[in-house]
Amino acid sequence: MSDTPFGFGLPPEEPEHGDEGKKKDPAGGGQGSGGQGGGNPFGFGFPGMGMSMGGPGGADNPFAAMFGSMNPQDLGAAFQQLGQMLSYEGGPVNWEMAKQIARQVVAQGTPDGAKDESVGPAEKAAVEEAVRLADLWLDQVTSLPSGAGTAVAWSRAEWVEATLPAWQQLVDPVAERVGAAMGDVLPEEMQAMAGPLIGMMRSMGGAMFGQQIGQAVGVLAGEVVGSTDVGLPLGPAGKAALLPLNVAAFGKDLGVPSDEVRLYLALREAAHQRLFAHVPWLRSHLFGAVEGYARGIKVDTSKLEEAVGQLDPSHPEQLQEALQQGMFQPEDTPEQKAALARLETALALVEGWVDAVVHEAAKSRLTSADALRETLRRRRATGGPAEQTFATLIGLQLRPRRLRDAARLWASLTDARGVDGRDGLWEHPDMLPTATDLDDPDGFVHREHLDFSELDKMLGEAAEGRSEGDGDGDEGKDDTQK
């Protein structure tokens, strides 16, 4: 799996301490920035192969890299997949291929040798009971009602199937913009001449995006414990989901009873469900930030234009060398920075709220609550599934530092304003803390805030008054006409 979104370099990291920090690898080269070490700027390979297209021998002969290390029996499958790539005529991502590859990755099992397996009746009953109890505990620590109409236990393959629609909504805007930006680098007259070639490139691009996304989602399916691990509502609305196989793997070496591990994770899943079910603007706010990031993608075409102008037709490898130098690395635009900042802050607030309410619900009931809370925090800090997947697919790195700050802020709000005062901030996006407020939680907690619910009520009453006035006027006209 590539370390960068669609094989492109990540935007420079924001320093944790303002101007005191330094950007990593400002030149944008090497493995840390481009993610490919110069071997393959797109970061794509074919599943089942021991290397990507930029592996050993790839720079001199890409077909040798593509087929040279394969067993003869795999060659037919490779050509079949290549045919699928060339015949694809859909959107920016070949999602059918993404699903196939994700299922293949799941079938191969995780690095520890654990294979996917169907969920039995006993495991389903245990998940249902854990979510039911979790909702009872959460009723006492939050004013938001239950958001889980049903509780389900998924296998890894079922998680892939259930979450692909959400991944499509997240990834399509980015893939669409990247594809459009790459198509714009050709002059209009060349685009007219190269129509069939451009169509073939789009087909291959959609399949290549599908390959990378399928690989990422398949790996993630072996790590997640529910449908909200990445802080977004990936599953169907109203379904609290746990993956028993992954829950067992998560708690294996913790020295904590399995029922406590399951219940704590059920608390987190049920808390997420409450938030996404009863804050109607939240989902569109988060997904809209991803679309805003996509709109900010711009590709520096000057390197490509220079390479095309100097290209010697007898040495086509020159173009490949130019590609390896990162000519398609997206610019770090202000639009992207602003969109990513909004998304990072919103995700930190979601995760911080869940962390705070789950701790309040569990601390007096589960002896392992503190240990499980810290384990999950460290899981994020060491590059857990959420951070790595966002970094791979859309260039976002969820910063655990912000998550801890947000959890402290929500806890302080509970002490200062009570449960209703804390949860009431979710009524309107403008009432929520900003990134600056996370740096000064005490200042935010004790600041006076507008009550948007009263404002909305006033506006609604005014609108009703105007509507009634319009109606009276119409009736008067009718009487006159009579």
Tab-separated table of C-alpha atoms in Angstrom:
chain	number	residue	atom	x	y	z
A	1	MET	CA	0.000	0.000	0.000
A	2	SER	CA	1.370	3.341	-0.956
A	3	ASP	CA	2.169	5.824	1.792
A	4	THR	CA	0.793	8.771	-0.145
A	5	PRO	CA	-2.589	9.664	-1.651
A	6	PHE	CA	-2.790	8.046	-5.099
A	7	GLY	CA	1.029	7.936	-5.186
A	8	PHE	CA	1.398	11.698	-4.811
A	9	GLY	CA	3.431	13.517	-2.180
A	10	LEU	CA	1.688	14.536	1.010
A	11	PRO	CA	1.396	18.240	1.819
A	12	PRO	CA	4.195	19.390	4.154
A	13	GLU	CA	3.435	18.502	7.756
A	14	GLU	CA	2.171	21.275	9.980
A	15	PRO	CA	4.588	21.757	12.905
A	16	GLU	CA	3.116	20.999	16.311
A	17	HIS	CA	4.482	24.198	17.850
A	18	GLY	CA	3.803	26.856	15.290
A	19	ASP	CA	6.826	28.521	13.734
A	20	GLU	CA	9.158	26.680	16.082
A	21	GLY	CA	8.630	23.461	14.143
A	22	LYS	CA	10.238	22.626	10.846
A	23	LYS	CA	8.721	20.995	7.800
A	24	LYS	CA	9.958	17.563	7.045
A	25	ASP	CA	11.818	17.055	3.774
A	26	PRO	CA	11.095	20.486	2.274
A	27	ALA	CA	12.532	19.427	-1.073
A	28	GLY	CA	9.646	17.034	-1.454
A	29	GLY	CA	11.866	14.163	-2.546
A	30	GLY	CA	12.714	10.764	-1.196
A	31	GLN	CA	10.543	8.191	0.400
A	32	GLY	CA	9.072	10.480	2.992
A	33	SER	CA	7.649	12.983	0.555
A	34	GLY	CA	7.013	11.311	-2.705
A	35	GLY	CA	6.359	8.010	-1.047
A	36	GLN	CA	8.009	6.023	-3.841
A	37	GLY	CA	11.681	6.807	-3.545
A	38	GLY	CA	11.812	7.791	-7.207
A	39	GLY	CA	10.907	4.316	-8.427
A	40	ASN	CA	7.255	4.799	-9.261
A	41	PRO	CA	5.612	8.204	-8.948
A	42	PHE	CA	2.127	6.756	-9.139
A	43	GLY	CA	2.633	4.096	-6.498
A	44	PHE	CA	0.564	1.476	-8.301
A	45	GLY	CA	1.213	-2.218	-8.811
A	46	PHE	CA	-0.744	-5.288	-9.737
A	47	PRO	CA	-2.155	-7.472	-6.949
A	48	GLY	CA	-0.454	-10.806	-6.629
A	49	MET	CA	2.898	-9.421	-7.766
A	50	GLY	CA	5.929	-9.269	-5.552
A	51	MET	CA	6.665	-5.659	-6.471
A	52	SER	CA	5.098	-2.514	-7.820
A	53	MET	CA	5.706	-1.176	-11.293
A	54	GLY	CA	8.564	0.827	-9.882
A	55	GLY	CA	10.309	-2.181	-8.338
A	56	PRO	CA	13.641	-3.681	-9.345
A	57	GLY	CA	14.076	-3.398	-13.056
A	58	GLY	CA	11.012	-1.184	-13.381
A	59	ALA	CA	12.930	1.953	-14.336
A	60	ASP	CA	14.594	0.224	-17.294
A	61	ASN	CA	11.783	-2.044	-18.382
A	62	PRO	CA	8.345	-1.565	-16.822
A	63	PHE	CA	7.020	-4.738	-18.422
A	64	ALA	CA	9.802	-6.725	-16.806
A	65	ALA	CA	8.703	-5.315	-13.471
A	66	MET	CA	5.100	-6.034	-14.338
A	67	PHE	CA	5.448	-9.638	-15.422
A	68	GLY	CA	9.048	-10.778	-14.864
A	69	SER	CA	8.598	-11.943	-11.265
A	70	MET	CA	5.286	-13.702	-11.810
A	71	ASN	CA	4.683	-17.416	-11.881
A	72	PRO	CA	3.503	-18.685	-15.286
A	73	GLN	CA	0.110	-19.659	-13.858
A	74	ASP	CA	-0.420	-16.049	-12.728
A	75	LEU	CA	0.260	-14.592	-16.165
A	76	GLY	CA	-3.258	-15.249	-17.479
A	77	ALA	CA	-4.809	-13.540	-14.466
A	78	ALA	CA	-2.531	-10.540	-14.981
A	79	PHE	CA	-3.551	-10.164	-18.622
A	80	GLN	CA	-7.208	-10.569	-17.650
A	81	GLN	CA	-6.858	-7.758	-15.134
A	82	LEU	CA	-5.064	-5.623	-17.693
A	83	GLY	CA	-8.007	-6.144	-20.048
A	84	GLN	CA	-10.384	-5.034	-17.309
A	85	MET	CA	-8.311	-1.914	-16.781
A	86	LEU	CA	-8.374	-0.973	-20.465
A	87	SER	CA	-12.101	-1.651	-20.879
A	88	TYR	CA	-13.256	0.348	-17.835
A	89	GLU	CA	-15.502	3.283	-18.792
A	90	GLY	CA	-16.909	4.417	-15.442
A	91	GLY	CA	-16.028	7.216	-13.039
A	92	PRO	CA	-12.648	8.271	-11.656
A	93	VAL	CA	-12.305	5.051	-9.628
A	94	ASN	CA	-13.062	1.493	-10.728
A	95	TRP	CA	-14.998	0.531	-7.628
A	96	GLU	CA	-15.798	-2.968	-8.824
A	97	MET	CA	-12.079	-3.648	-9.033
A	98	ALA	CA	-11.569	-1.971	-5.648
A	99	LYS	CA	-14.105	-4.328	-4.079
A	100	GLN	CA	-12.552	-7.399	-5.713
A	101	ILE	CA	-9.072	-6.487	-4.524
A	102	ALA	CA	-10.262	-5.620	-1.016
A	103	ARG	CA	-11.963	-9.016	-0.810
A	104	GLN	CA	-8.773	-10.697	-2.062
A	105	VAL	CA	-6.705	-8.937	0.601
A	106	VAL	CA	-9.201	-9.971	3.281
A	107	ALA	CA	-9.133	-13.586	2.059
A	108	GLN	CA	-5.338	-13.658	2.365
A	109	GLY	CA	-5.605	-12.915	6.090
A	110	THR	CA	-3.655	-10.569	8.325
A	111	PRO	CA	0.132	-10.738	8.833
A	112	ASP	CA	-0.355	-12.727	12.042
A	113	GLY	CA	-2.017	-15.487	10.003
A	114	ALA	CA	-5.597	-14.834	11.132
A	115	LYS	CA	-8.063	-15.637	8.366
A	116	ASP	CA	-11.482	-14.067	8.014
A	117	GLU	CA	-14.388	-16.157	9.181
A	118	SER	CA	-18.164	-15.983	9.335
A	119	VAL	CA	-19.754	-14.641	12.511
A	120	GLY	CA	-21.580	-17.257	14.545
A	121	PRO	CA	-24.851	-16.894	16.514
A	122	ALA	CA	-23.065	-16.655	19.873
A	123	GLU	CA	-20.850	-13.794	18.678
A	124	LYS	CA	-23.841	-11.960	17.205
A	125	ALA	CA	-25.713	-12.280	20.502
A	126	ALA	CA	-22.688	-11.038	22.453
A	127	VAL	CA	-22.369	-7.926	20.245
A	128	GLU	CA	-26.095	-7.173	20.491
A	129	GLU	CA	-25.991	-7.435	24.286
A	130	ALA	CA	-22.855	-5.275	24.522
A	131	VAL	CA	-24.404	-2.496	22.410
A	132	ARG	CA	-27.670	-2.676	24.377
A	133	LEU	CA	-25.810	-2.280	27.676
A	134	ALA	CA	-23.571	0.428	26.231
A	135	ASP	CA	-26.608	2.482	25.250
A	136	LEU	CA	-28.027	2.182	28.777
A	137	TRP	CA	-24.785	3.521	30.237
A	138	LEU	CA	-24.545	6.324	27.696
A	139	ASP	CA	-28.076	7.490	28.535
A	140	GLN	CA	-26.686	8.679	31.864
A	141	VAL	CA	-23.769	10.725	30.478
A	142	THR	CA	-25.120	12.415	27.337
A	143	SER	CA	-28.310	14.218	26.355
A	144	LEU	CA	-28.148	12.781	22.824
A	145	PRO	CA	-30.497	9.768	22.518
A	146	SER	CA	-29.486	6.412	21.105
A	147	GLY	CA	-28.576	6.425	17.433
A	148	ALA	CA	-28.292	2.665	16.967
A	149	GLY	CA	-31.499	1.139	15.688
A	150	THR	CA	-29.769	-2.228	15.339
A	151	ALA	CA	-26.530	-3.858	16.443
A	152	VAL	CA	-24.677	-6.100	13.990
A	153	ALA	CA	-21.597	-8.309	14.081
A	154	TRP	CA	-19.607	-8.268	10.848
A	155	SER	CA	-16.902	-10.386	9.339
A	156	ARG	CA	-14.077	-8.477	7.627
A	157	ALA	CA	-15.577	-9.140	4.207
A	158	GLU	CA	-18.949	-7.824	5.394
A	159	TRP	CA	-17.234	-4.670	6.651
A	160	VAL	CA	-15.743	-4.128	3.175
A	161	GLU	CA	-19.135	-4.503	1.498
A	162	ALA	CA	-20.910	-2.250	3.997
A	163	THR	CA	-18.389	0.612	3.963
A	164	LEU	CA	-17.514	0.878	0.258
A	165	PRO	CA	-20.321	3.395	-0.469
A	166	ALA	CA	-18.848	5.776	2.108
A	167	TRP	CA	-15.328	5.297	0.741
A	168	GLN	CA	-16.681	6.137	-2.699
A	169	GLN	CA	-18.157	9.382	-1.419
A	170	LEU	CA	-14.849	10.239	0.239
A	171	VAL	CA	-12.452	9.300	-2.527
A	172	ASP	CA	-14.274	10.104	-5.773
A	173	PRO	CA	-13.921	13.907	-5.476
A	174	VAL	CA	-10.166	13.614	-4.935
A	175	ALA	CA	-9.667	11.085	-7.735
A	176	GLU	CA	-11.817	13.166	-10.102
A	177	ARG	CA	-9.763	16.292	-9.476
A	178	VAL	CA	-6.429	14.484	-9.805
A	179	GLY	CA	-7.524	12.931	-13.104
A	180	ALA	CA	-8.751	16.262	-14.451
A	181	ALA	CA	-5.549	18.002	-13.410
A	182	MET	CA	-3.429	15.419	-15.202
A	183	GLY	CA	-5.589	15.685	-18.330
A	184	ASP	CA	-5.193	19.453	-18.378
A	185	VAL	CA	-1.440	19.258	-18.911
A	186	LEU	CA	-1.802	18.442	-22.613
A	187	PRO	CA	-2.345	21.314	-25.092
A	188	GLU	CA	-5.792	21.385	-26.723
A	189	GLU	CA	-4.472	20.416	-30.149
A	190	MET	CA	-2.654	17.444	-28.633
A	191	GLN	CA	-5.782	16.405	-26.707
A	192	ALA	CA	-7.741	16.310	-29.986
A	193	MET	CA	-5.072	14.126	-31.608
A	194	ALA	CA	-4.679	11.862	-28.591
A	195	GLY	CA	-8.389	11.277	-27.879
A	196	PRO	CA	-8.252	7.455	-27.845
A	197	LEU	CA	-5.018	7.498	-25.856
A	198	ILE	CA	-6.511	9.817	-23.245
A	199	GLY	CA	-9.541	7.534	-22.967
A	200	MET	CA	-7.272	4.553	-22.400
A	201	MET	CA	-5.289	6.471	-19.787
A	202	ARG	CA	-8.492	7.358	-17.952
A	203	SER	CA	-9.562	3.720	-17.988
A	204	MET	CA	-6.212	2.630	-16.602
A	205	GLY	CA	-6.232	5.479	-14.107
A	206	GLY	CA	-9.660	4.469	-12.787
A	207	ALA	CA	-8.485	0.893	-12.412
A	208	MET	CA	-5.202	1.927	-10.814
A	209	PHE	CA	-7.029	4.094	-8.299
A	210	GLY	CA	-9.340	1.150	-7.638
A	211	GLN	CA	-6.350	-1.120	-7.102
A	212	GLN	CA	-4.765	1.153	-4.536
A	213	ILE	CA	-7.994	1.903	-2.698
A	214	GLY	CA	-8.973	-1.762	-2.666
A	215	GLN	CA	-5.609	-2.648	-1.170
A	216	ALA	CA	-5.959	0.045	1.509
A	217	VAL	CA	-9.531	-0.890	2.438
A	218	GLY	CA	-8.650	-4.577	2.513
A	219	VAL	CA	-5.777	-3.980	4.926
A	220	LEU	CA	-7.953	-1.719	7.061
A	221	ALA	CA	-10.609	-4.447	7.287
A	222	GLY	CA	-8.085	-6.540	9.196
A	223	GLU	CA	-7.525	-3.786	11.773
A	224	VAL	CA	-10.796	-1.970	12.526
A	225	VAL	CA	-13.048	-3.077	15.368
A	226	GLY	CA	-16.234	-1.276	14.247
A	227	SER	CA	-17.800	0.984	11.646
A	228	THR	CA	-16.544	4.296	13.091
A	229	ASP	CA	-12.846	3.695	13.790
A	230	VAL	CA	-11.807	6.468	11.415
A	231	GLY	CA	-14.131	8.985	13.056
A	232	LEU	CA	-16.557	8.963	10.125
A	233	PRO	CA	-19.881	7.138	9.643
A	234	LEU	CA	-18.648	4.505	7.190
A	235	GLY	CA	-21.493	2.041	7.678
A	236	PRO	CA	-25.243	2.329	7.095
A	237	ALA	CA	-27.042	4.849	9.297
A	238	GLY	CA	-28.385	3.477	12.552
A	239	LYS	CA	-26.280	0.303	12.581
A	240	ALA	CA	-23.798	-0.091	15.412
A	241	ALA	CA	-21.301	-2.678	14.202
A	242	LEU	CA	-18.429	-4.604	15.747
A	243	LEU	CA	-16.062	-7.123	14.125
A	244	PRO	CA	-15.701	-9.968	16.682
A	245	LEU	CA	-12.556	-11.364	15.059
A	246	ASN	CA	-10.771	-8.004	15.238
A	247	VAL	CA	-12.125	-7.247	18.702
A	248	ALA	CA	-10.565	-10.498	19.914
A	249	ALA	CA	-7.261	-9.630	18.228
A	250	PHE	CA	-7.295	-6.155	19.779
A	251	GLY	CA	-7.715	-7.505	23.301
A	252	LYS	CA	-5.478	-10.544	22.925
A	253	ASP	CA	-2.413	-9.324	24.831
A	254	LEU	CA	-4.010	-6.676	27.053
A	255	GLY	CA	-4.707	-8.916	30.045
A	256	VAL	CA	-8.303	-7.620	30.126
A	257	PRO	CA	-11.375	-9.898	30.144
A	258	SER	CA	-12.802	-10.228	26.647
A	259	ASP	CA	-16.282	-9.130	27.709
A	260	GLU	CA	-14.858	-5.845	29.087
A	261	VAL	CA	-12.954	-5.216	25.864
A	262	ARG	CA	-16.086	-5.852	23.818
A	263	LEU	CA	-18.205	-3.613	26.047
A	264	TYR	CA	-15.730	-0.723	25.961
A	265	LEU	CA	-15.524	-0.863	22.179
A	266	ALA	CA	-19.327	-1.097	22.022
A	267	LEU	CA	-19.492	2.094	24.089
A	268	ARG	CA	-17.325	3.892	21.535
A	269	GLU	CA	-19.342	2.593	18.599
A	270	ALA	CA	-22.663	3.500	20.216
A	271	ALA	CA	-21.387	6.980	21.157
A	272	HIS	CA	-20.358	7.640	17.549
A	273	GLN	CA	-23.777	6.496	16.370
A	274	ARG	CA	-25.517	8.961	18.696
A	275	LEU	CA	-23.473	11.851	17.419
A	276	PHE	CA	-23.944	11.132	13.713
A	277	ALA	CA	-27.652	10.329	14.119
A	278	HIS	CA	-28.599	13.471	16.044
A	279	VAL	CA	-26.253	16.119	14.623
A	280	PRO	CA	-27.774	16.362	11.117
A	281	TRP	CA	-25.162	18.718	9.659
A	282	LEU	CA	-22.117	16.764	10.845
A	283	ARG	CA	-21.824	14.195	8.068
A	284	SER	CA	-22.083	16.769	5.268
A	285	HIS	CA	-19.619	19.009	7.128
A	286	LEU	CA	-16.978	16.266	7.258
A	287	PHE	CA	-17.466	14.951	3.739
A	288	GLY	CA	-17.712	18.519	2.436
A	289	ALA	CA	-14.268	19.262	3.844
A	290	VAL	CA	-12.874	16.371	1.778
A	291	GLU	CA	-14.521	17.812	-1.329
A	292	GLY	CA	-13.023	21.184	-0.459
A	293	TYR	CA	-9.611	19.552	-0.298
A	294	ALA	CA	-10.214	18.021	-3.735
A	295	ARG	CA	-11.174	21.370	-5.235
A	296	GLY	CA	-7.863	22.776	-4.030
A	297	ILE	CA	-5.741	20.209	-5.878
A	298	LYS	CA	-3.584	21.841	-8.523
A	299	VAL	CA	-0.805	20.241	-10.530
A	300	ASP	CA	2.309	22.126	-11.558
A	301	THR	CA	2.400	21.516	-15.314
A	302	SER	CA	5.588	23.435	-15.999
A	303	LYS	CA	7.760	20.377	-15.412
A	304	LEU	CA	5.686	18.288	-17.811
A	305	GLU	CA	5.713	20.978	-20.484
A	306	GLU	CA	9.477	21.260	-20.154
A	307	ALA	CA	9.917	17.509	-20.351
A	308	VAL	CA	7.700	17.201	-23.438
A	309	GLY	CA	9.559	20.043	-25.164
A	310	GLN	CA	12.934	18.396	-24.586
A	311	LEU	CA	11.834	14.821	-25.222
A	312	ASP	CA	13.895	12.859	-27.707
A	313	PRO	CA	11.550	10.375	-29.456
A	314	SER	CA	14.409	7.882	-29.680
A	315	HIS	CA	14.753	7.919	-25.879
A	316	PRO	CA	11.248	7.525	-24.382
A	317	GLU	CA	12.797	6.663	-21.048
A	318	GLN	CA	13.412	10.399	-20.595
A	319	LEU	CA	9.717	10.956	-19.960
A	320	GLN	CA	9.693	8.201	-17.364
A	321	GLU	CA	12.695	9.775	-15.670
A	322	ALA	CA	10.852	13.093	-15.581
A	323	LEU	CA	7.823	11.374	-14.051
A	324	GLN	CA	10.034	9.870	-11.370
A	325	GLN	CA	11.157	13.359	-10.374
A	326	GLY	CA	7.650	14.134	-9.099
A	327	MET	CA	6.265	16.439	-11.792
A	328	PHE	CA	2.707	15.453	-10.812
A	329	GLN	CA	3.098	16.215	-7.121
A	330	PRO	CA	0.121	18.424	-6.177
A	331	GLU	CA	0.895	21.924	-5.034
A	332	ASP	CA	0.345	22.718	-1.380
A	333	THR	CA	-2.436	25.246	-1.986
A	334	PRO	CA	-4.121	27.511	0.591
A	335	GLU	CA	-7.442	25.880	-0.305
A	336	GLN	CA	-6.098	22.460	0.598
A	337	LYS	CA	-4.596	23.709	3.833
A	338	ALA	CA	-7.880	25.323	4.879
A	339	ALA	CA	-9.958	22.251	3.993
A	340	LEU	CA	-7.620	19.854	5.787
A	341	ALA	CA	-7.553	22.125	8.842
A	342	ARG	CA	-11.364	22.087	8.977
A	343	LEU	CA	-11.486	18.326	8.611
A	344	GLU	CA	-8.759	17.664	11.171
A	345	THR	CA	-10.434	19.920	13.729
A	346	ALA	CA	-13.887	18.417	13.157
A	347	LEU	CA	-12.558	14.855	13.431
A	348	ALA	CA	-10.656	15.755	16.600
A	349	LEU	CA	-13.844	17.196	18.112
A	350	VAL	CA	-15.816	14.065	17.203
A	351	GLU	CA	-13.192	11.727	18.625
A	352	GLY	CA	-12.610	13.922	21.671
A	353	TRP	CA	-16.334	13.978	22.511
A	354	VAL	CA	-16.576	10.195	22.144
A	355	ASP	CA	-13.467	9.732	24.293
A	356	ALA	CA	-14.880	11.978	27.029
A	357	VAL	CA	-18.396	10.521	27.235
A	358	VAL	CA	-17.204	6.911	27.006
A	359	HIS	CA	-14.710	7.497	29.820
A	360	GLU	CA	-17.445	9.063	31.952
A	361	ALA	CA	-19.727	6.078	31.325
A	362	ALA	CA	-17.084	3.399	31.893
A	363	LYS	CA	-14.781	4.695	34.627
A	364	SER	CA	-16.956	3.583	37.543
A	365	ARG	CA	-18.156	0.370	35.926
A	366	LEU	CA	-15.144	-1.194	34.188
A	367	THR	CA	-11.962	-1.758	36.156
A	368	SER	CA	-9.992	-1.675	32.896
A	369	ALA	CA	-11.507	1.584	31.609
A	370	ASP	CA	-8.364	3.685	32.094
A	371	ALA	CA	-6.102	1.042	30.527
A	372	LEU	CA	-8.381	0.574	27.514
A	373	ARG	CA	-8.680	4.319	27.010
A	374	GLU	CA	-4.922	4.760	26.979
A	375	THR	CA	-4.422	1.750	24.705
A	376	LEU	CA	-6.755	3.234	22.110
A	377	ARG	CA	-5.056	6.619	22.353
A	378	ARG	CA	-1.627	5.064	21.839
A	379	ARG	CA	-2.988	3.046	18.943
A	380	ARG	CA	-3.743	6.331	17.196
A	381	ALA	CA	-0.453	7.909	18.203
A	382	THR	CA	1.566	5.058	16.703
A	383	GLY	CA	-0.149	5.252	13.331
A	384	GLY	CA	-3.383	3.351	13.761
A	385	PRO	CA	-5.861	2.532	11.010
A	386	ALA	CA	-7.529	5.937	10.907
A	387	GLU	CA	-4.368	7.965	10.486
A	388	GLN	CA	-2.750	5.651	7.961
A	389	THR	CA	-5.841	5.227	5.791
A	390	PHE	CA	-6.558	8.934	5.560
A	391	ALA	CA	-2.906	9.612	4.780
A	392	THR	CA	-3.033	7.016	2.005
A	393	LEU	CA	-6.335	7.948	0.413
A	394	ILE	CA	-6.738	11.699	0.800
A	395	GLY	CA	-3.544	13.024	2.349
A	396	LEU	CA	-5.039	13.697	5.797
A	397	GLN	CA	-3.160	12.739	8.919
A	398	LEU	CA	-5.377	12.743	11.994
A	399	ARG	CA	-3.212	14.183	14.744
A	400	PRO	CA	-3.640	12.414	18.108
A	401	ARG	CA	-2.357	15.561	19.839
A	402	ARG	CA	-5.537	17.359	18.785
A	403	LEU	CA	-7.668	14.420	19.902
A	404	ARG	CA	-6.319	14.625	23.458
A	405	ASP	CA	-6.808	18.389	23.508
A	406	ALA	CA	-10.396	17.975	22.338
A	407	ALA	CA	-11.126	15.326	24.982
A	408	ARG	CA	-9.846	17.644	27.714
A	409	LEU	CA	-11.964	20.496	26.371
A	410	TRP	CA	-15.168	18.407	26.332
A	411	ALA	CA	-14.450	17.188	29.874
A	412	SER	CA	-13.961	20.780	31.056
A	413	LEU	CA	-17.220	21.787	29.389
A	414	THR	CA	-19.014	19.003	31.254
A	415	ASP	CA	-17.692	20.298	34.580
A	416	ALA	CA	-18.530	23.924	33.778
A	417	ARG	CA	-21.879	23.635	31.953
A	418	GLY	CA	-23.174	20.158	32.602
A	419	VAL	CA	-24.128	17.483	30.084
A	420	ASP	CA	-26.840	19.541	28.387
A	421	GLY	CA	-24.619	22.602	28.038
A	422	ARG	CA	-21.812	20.522	26.559
A	423	ASP	CA	-23.941	18.606	24.072
A	424	GLY	CA	-25.884	21.706	23.112
A	425	LEU	CA	-22.822	22.973	21.237
A	426	TRP	CA	-23.525	20.386	18.519
A	427	GLU	CA	-26.692	22.256	17.531
A	428	HIS	CA	-24.815	24.489	15.105
A	429	PRO	CA	-21.322	24.239	13.543
A	430	ASP	CA	-20.545	27.852	14.465
A	431	MET	CA	-20.942	27.011	18.149
A	432	LEU	CA	-18.184	24.389	18.135
A	433	PRO	CA	-14.620	25.041	19.310
A	434	THR	CA	-12.062	25.955	16.658
A	435	ALA	CA	-8.446	24.829	16.329
A	436	THR	CA	-7.448	27.950	18.267
A	437	ASP	CA	-9.882	27.047	21.042
A	438	LEU	CA	-8.194	23.660	21.399
A	439	ASP	CA	-5.042	25.573	22.317
A	440	ASP	CA	-6.943	27.521	24.991
A	441	PRO	CA	-9.725	25.265	26.306
A	442	ASP	CA	-10.276	27.271	29.504
A	443	GLY	CA	-10.851	30.432	27.492
A	444	PHE	CA	-13.476	28.676	25.387
A	445	VAL	CA	-15.207	27.015	28.333
A	446	HIS	CA	-15.801	30.301	30.162
A	447	ARG	CA	-16.647	32.401	27.120
A	448	GLU	CA	-20.217	33.476	26.471
A	449	HIS	CA	-21.729	31.856	23.400
A	450	LEU	CA	-24.703	32.682	21.239
A	451	ASP	CA	-27.710	30.407	21.623
A	452	PHE	CA	-28.374	29.465	18.028
A	453	SER	CA	-31.461	27.469	18.960
A	454	GLU	CA	-33.194	30.662	20.114
A	455	LEU	CA	-32.035	32.477	16.980
A	456	ASP	CA	-33.404	29.702	14.760
A	457	LYS	CA	-36.695	29.850	16.690
A	458	MET	CA	-36.949	33.611	16.182
A	459	LEU	CA	-36.215	33.299	12.473
A	460	GLY	CA	-38.799	30.542	12.154
A	461	GLU	CA	-41.466	32.626	13.893
A	462	ALA	CA	-40.644	35.601	11.669
A	463	ALA	CA	-40.962	33.427	8.572
A	464	GLU	CA	-44.338	32.120	9.759
A	465	GLY	CA	-45.514	35.688	10.378
A	466	ARG	CA	-44.578	36.716	6.852
A	467	SER	CA	-46.347	33.680	5.453
A	468	GLU	CA	-49.539	34.468	7.364
A	469	GLY	CA	-49.355	38.097	6.248
A	470	ASP	CA	-49.072	37.007	2.635
A	471	GLY	CA	-52.091	34.808	3.105
A	472	ASP	CA	-54.201	37.646	4.538
A	473	GLY	CA	-53.255	39.856	1.614
A	474	ASP	CA	-54.378	37.259	-0.845
A	475	GLU	CA	-57.698	36.866	0.909
A	476	GLY	CA	-58.220	40.630	0.772
A	477	LYS	CA	-57.587	40.631	-2.945
A	478	ASP	CA	-60.136	37.898	-3.404
A	479	ASP	CA	-62.788	39.867	-1.521
A	480	THR	CA	-62.124	42.954	-3.593
A	481	GLN	CA	-62.342	40.997	-6.778
A	482	LYS	CA	-65.625	39.489	-5.645
